[in-house]
Coordinates of C-alpha atoms in Angstrom, one line a residue:
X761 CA -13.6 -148.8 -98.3
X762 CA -14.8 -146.6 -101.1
X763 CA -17.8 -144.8 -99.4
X764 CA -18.0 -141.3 -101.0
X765 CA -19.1 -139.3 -98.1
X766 CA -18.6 -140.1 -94.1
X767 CA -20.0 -137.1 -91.6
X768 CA -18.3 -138.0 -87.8
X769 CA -20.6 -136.8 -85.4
X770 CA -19.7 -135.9 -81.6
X771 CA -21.1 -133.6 -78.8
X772 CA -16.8 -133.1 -77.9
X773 CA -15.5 -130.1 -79.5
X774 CA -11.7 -132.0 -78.1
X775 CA -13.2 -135.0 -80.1
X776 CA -14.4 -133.3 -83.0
X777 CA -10.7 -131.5 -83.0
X778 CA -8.5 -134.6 -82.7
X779 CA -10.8 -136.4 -85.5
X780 CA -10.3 -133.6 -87.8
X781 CA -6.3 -134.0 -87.4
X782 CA -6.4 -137.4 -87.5
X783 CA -8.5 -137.7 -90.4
X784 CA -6.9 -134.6 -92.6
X785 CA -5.8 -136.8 -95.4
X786 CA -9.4 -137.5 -96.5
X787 CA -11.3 -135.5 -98.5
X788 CA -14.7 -137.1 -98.1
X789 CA -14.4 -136.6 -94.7
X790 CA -16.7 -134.1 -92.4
X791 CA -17.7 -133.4 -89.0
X792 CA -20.0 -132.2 -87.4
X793 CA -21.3 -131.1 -83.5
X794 CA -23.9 -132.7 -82.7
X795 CA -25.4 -135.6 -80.1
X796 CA -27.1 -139.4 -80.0
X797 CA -30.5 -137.7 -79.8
X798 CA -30.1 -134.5 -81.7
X799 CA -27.5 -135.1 -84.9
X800 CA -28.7 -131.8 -86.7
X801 CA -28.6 -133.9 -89.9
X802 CA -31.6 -133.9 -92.0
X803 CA -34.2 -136.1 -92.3
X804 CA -33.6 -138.9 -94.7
X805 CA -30.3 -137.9 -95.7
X806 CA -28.6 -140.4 -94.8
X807 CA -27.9 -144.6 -96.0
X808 CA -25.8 -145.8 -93.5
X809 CA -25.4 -144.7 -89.4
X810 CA -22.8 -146.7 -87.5
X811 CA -22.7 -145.7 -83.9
X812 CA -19.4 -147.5 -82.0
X813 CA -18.9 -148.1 -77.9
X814 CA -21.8 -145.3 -77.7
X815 CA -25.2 -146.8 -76.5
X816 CA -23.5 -147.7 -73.1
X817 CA -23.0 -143.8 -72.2
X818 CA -26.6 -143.3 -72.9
X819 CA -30.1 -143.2 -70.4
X820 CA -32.6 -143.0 -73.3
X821 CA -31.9 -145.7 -75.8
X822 CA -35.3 -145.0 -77.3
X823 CA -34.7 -141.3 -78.2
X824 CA -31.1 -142.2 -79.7
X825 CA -32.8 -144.8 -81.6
X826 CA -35.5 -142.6 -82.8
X827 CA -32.8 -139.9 -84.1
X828 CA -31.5 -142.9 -86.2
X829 CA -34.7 -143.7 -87.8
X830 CA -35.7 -140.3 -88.4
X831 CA -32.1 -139.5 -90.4
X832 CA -31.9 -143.0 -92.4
X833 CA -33.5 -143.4 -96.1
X834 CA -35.7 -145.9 -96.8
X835 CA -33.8 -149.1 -96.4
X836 CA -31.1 -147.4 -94.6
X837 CA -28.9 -149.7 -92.6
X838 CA -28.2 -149.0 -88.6
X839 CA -25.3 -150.7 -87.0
X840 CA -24.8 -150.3 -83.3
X841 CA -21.2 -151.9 -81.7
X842 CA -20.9 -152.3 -78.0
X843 CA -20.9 -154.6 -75.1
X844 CA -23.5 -156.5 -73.7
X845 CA -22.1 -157.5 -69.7
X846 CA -21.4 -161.1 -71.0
X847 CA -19.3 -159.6 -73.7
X848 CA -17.6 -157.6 -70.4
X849 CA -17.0 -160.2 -68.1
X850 CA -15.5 -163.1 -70.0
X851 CA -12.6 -164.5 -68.6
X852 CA -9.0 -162.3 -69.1
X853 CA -6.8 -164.0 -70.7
X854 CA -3.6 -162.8 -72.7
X855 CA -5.6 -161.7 -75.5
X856 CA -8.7 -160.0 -73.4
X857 CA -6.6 -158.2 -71.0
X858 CA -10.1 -156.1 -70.0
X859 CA -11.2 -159.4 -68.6
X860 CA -8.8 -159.1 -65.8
X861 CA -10.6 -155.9 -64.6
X862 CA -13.3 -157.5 -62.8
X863 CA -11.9 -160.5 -61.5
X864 CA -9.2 -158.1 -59.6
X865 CA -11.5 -155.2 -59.1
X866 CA -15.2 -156.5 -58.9
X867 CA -16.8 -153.6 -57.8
X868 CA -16.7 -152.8 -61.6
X869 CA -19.0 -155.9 -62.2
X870 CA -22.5 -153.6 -60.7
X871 CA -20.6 -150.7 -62.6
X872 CA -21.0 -152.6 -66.0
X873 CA -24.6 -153.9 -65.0
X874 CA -26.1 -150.8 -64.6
X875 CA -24.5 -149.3 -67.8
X876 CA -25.1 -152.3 -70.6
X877 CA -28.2 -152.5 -72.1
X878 CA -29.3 -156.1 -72.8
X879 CA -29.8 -157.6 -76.3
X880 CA -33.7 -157.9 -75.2
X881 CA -33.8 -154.3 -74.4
X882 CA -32.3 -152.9 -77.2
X883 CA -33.9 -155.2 -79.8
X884 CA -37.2 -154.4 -78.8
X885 CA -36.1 -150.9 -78.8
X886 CA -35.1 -150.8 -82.4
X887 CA -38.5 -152.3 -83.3
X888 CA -40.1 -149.8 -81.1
X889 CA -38.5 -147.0 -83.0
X890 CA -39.7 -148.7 -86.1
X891 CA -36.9 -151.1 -87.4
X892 CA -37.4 -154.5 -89.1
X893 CA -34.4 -156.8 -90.2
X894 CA -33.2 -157.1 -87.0
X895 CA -30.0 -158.9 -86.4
X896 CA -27.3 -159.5 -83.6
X897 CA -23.7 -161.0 -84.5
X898 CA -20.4 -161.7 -82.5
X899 CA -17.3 -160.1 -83.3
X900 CA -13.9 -160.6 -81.9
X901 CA -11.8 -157.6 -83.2
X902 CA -8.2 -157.0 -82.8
X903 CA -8.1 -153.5 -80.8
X904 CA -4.2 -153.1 -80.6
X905 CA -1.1 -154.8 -81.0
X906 CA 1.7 -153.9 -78.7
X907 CA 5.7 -154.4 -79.5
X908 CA 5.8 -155.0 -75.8
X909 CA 4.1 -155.1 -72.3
X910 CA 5.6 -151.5 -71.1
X911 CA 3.4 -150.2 -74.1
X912 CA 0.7 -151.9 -73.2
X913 CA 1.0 -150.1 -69.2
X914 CA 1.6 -147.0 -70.6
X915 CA -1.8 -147.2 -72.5
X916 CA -3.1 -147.9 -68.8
X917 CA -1.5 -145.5 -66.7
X918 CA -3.2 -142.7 -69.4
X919 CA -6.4 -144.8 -69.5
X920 CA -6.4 -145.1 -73.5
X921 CA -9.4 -146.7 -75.2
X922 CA -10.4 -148.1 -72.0
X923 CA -13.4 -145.4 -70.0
X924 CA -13.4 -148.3 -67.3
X925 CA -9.8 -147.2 -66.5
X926 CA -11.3 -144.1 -65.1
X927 CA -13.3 -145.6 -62.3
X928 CA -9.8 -147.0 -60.9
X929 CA -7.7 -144.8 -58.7
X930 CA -3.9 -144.4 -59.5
X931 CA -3.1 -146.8 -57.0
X932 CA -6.0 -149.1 -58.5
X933 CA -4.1 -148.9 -61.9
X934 CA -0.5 -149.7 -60.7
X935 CA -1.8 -152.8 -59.1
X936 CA -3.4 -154.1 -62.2
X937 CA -0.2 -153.5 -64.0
X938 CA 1.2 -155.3 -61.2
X939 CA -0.9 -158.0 -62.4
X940 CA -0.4 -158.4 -65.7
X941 CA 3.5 -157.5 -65.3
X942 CA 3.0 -160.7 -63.1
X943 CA 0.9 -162.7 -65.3
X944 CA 2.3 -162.0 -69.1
X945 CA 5.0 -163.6 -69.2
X946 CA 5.9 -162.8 -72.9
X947 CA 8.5 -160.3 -73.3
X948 CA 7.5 -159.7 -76.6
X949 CA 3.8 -158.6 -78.6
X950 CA 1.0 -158.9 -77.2
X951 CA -2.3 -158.9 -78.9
X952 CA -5.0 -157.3 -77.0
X953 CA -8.4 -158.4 -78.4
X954 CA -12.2 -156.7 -77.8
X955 CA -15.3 -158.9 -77.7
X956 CA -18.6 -157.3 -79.1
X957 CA -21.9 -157.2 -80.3
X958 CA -23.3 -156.1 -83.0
X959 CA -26.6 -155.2 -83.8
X960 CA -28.1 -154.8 -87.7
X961 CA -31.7 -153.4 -88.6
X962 CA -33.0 -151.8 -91.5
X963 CA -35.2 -148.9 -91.7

């Protein structure tokens, strides 16, 4: 995309290892050890902070929020991805195979609840911590595109880009491959899809 300087942050030091492997190719690439509410970056330093499928795995939206604010320049931009529980629980289909999850297993419904943050909530955080600009958007993103099903269950059974696949037992996941081994009937791709929000403000 062209941006000169990107700083990955993460409180994993396994994260921080696999990102630097991953990512050895590019130069104006950094990382660094560090957390939502403490990023060790200076004050103002910063234009742009993106943080991905994070908020969810947090209990004090304020002081992540606060970090944010405190990092960003003066018209900074702060984008925040994740899920609100309506973005969790629509229907599965062939495409949102995560939608399946709580239709056969809806103990993970209360799971979800007490984990999302409504849109509410964290708007009127970000205008706590000092944000303006504030807007929320849809987006439909394309997380993986698999040759066939058996790829797809193998991404399950070692609960890949999915942390809701560790609530299920091994049992629990062999019967939701049951499942979709029943229900796909495509022997072919298959084009797993995401649904999020996304939430812009401006310092």
């Amino acid at each position: 995309m062209g941006i000169p300087t990107v700083i990955g942050i993460d409180f994993s030091d396994v994260m921080l290892t696999a990102a630097k492997q991953n990512c050895q190719n590019y130069s104006q690439l950094s990382f660094k050890k560090g957390n939502a509410y403490s990023t060790g970056l200076q004050e103002s330093s910063v234009d742009l902070v993106l943080q991905r499928a994070l908020i969810h795995h947090l209990k004090d939206l304020p002081a992540c929020f606060r970090e944010a604010y405190r990092i960003l320049q003066k018209d900074g931009v702060y984008l925040i991805q994740d899920r609100t529980i309506s973005d969790c629980l629509r229907d599965g289909d062939t495409k949102h195979i995560r939608g399946w999850l709580y239709s056969l297993f809806p103990r993970l419904i209360n799971y979800e609840e007490k984990r999302r943050f409504s849109s509410d909530v964290i708007i009127n955080s970000l205008k706590d911590a000092g944000f303006k600009d504030i807007e929320e958007l849809q987006l439909k993103e394309t997380r993986k595109i698999y040759p066939s099903k058996e790829l797809l269950f193998t991404d399950i059974r070692r609960r890949n880009g999915k942390s809701i696949l560790y609530q299920l037992s091994d049992q629990e996941i062999e019967k939701f491959i049951s499942y979709l081994n029943t229900t796909l009937k495509t022997a072919g791709e298959i084009t797993e899809v995401d649904y999020w929000t996304i939430w812009k403000a401006v310092k």
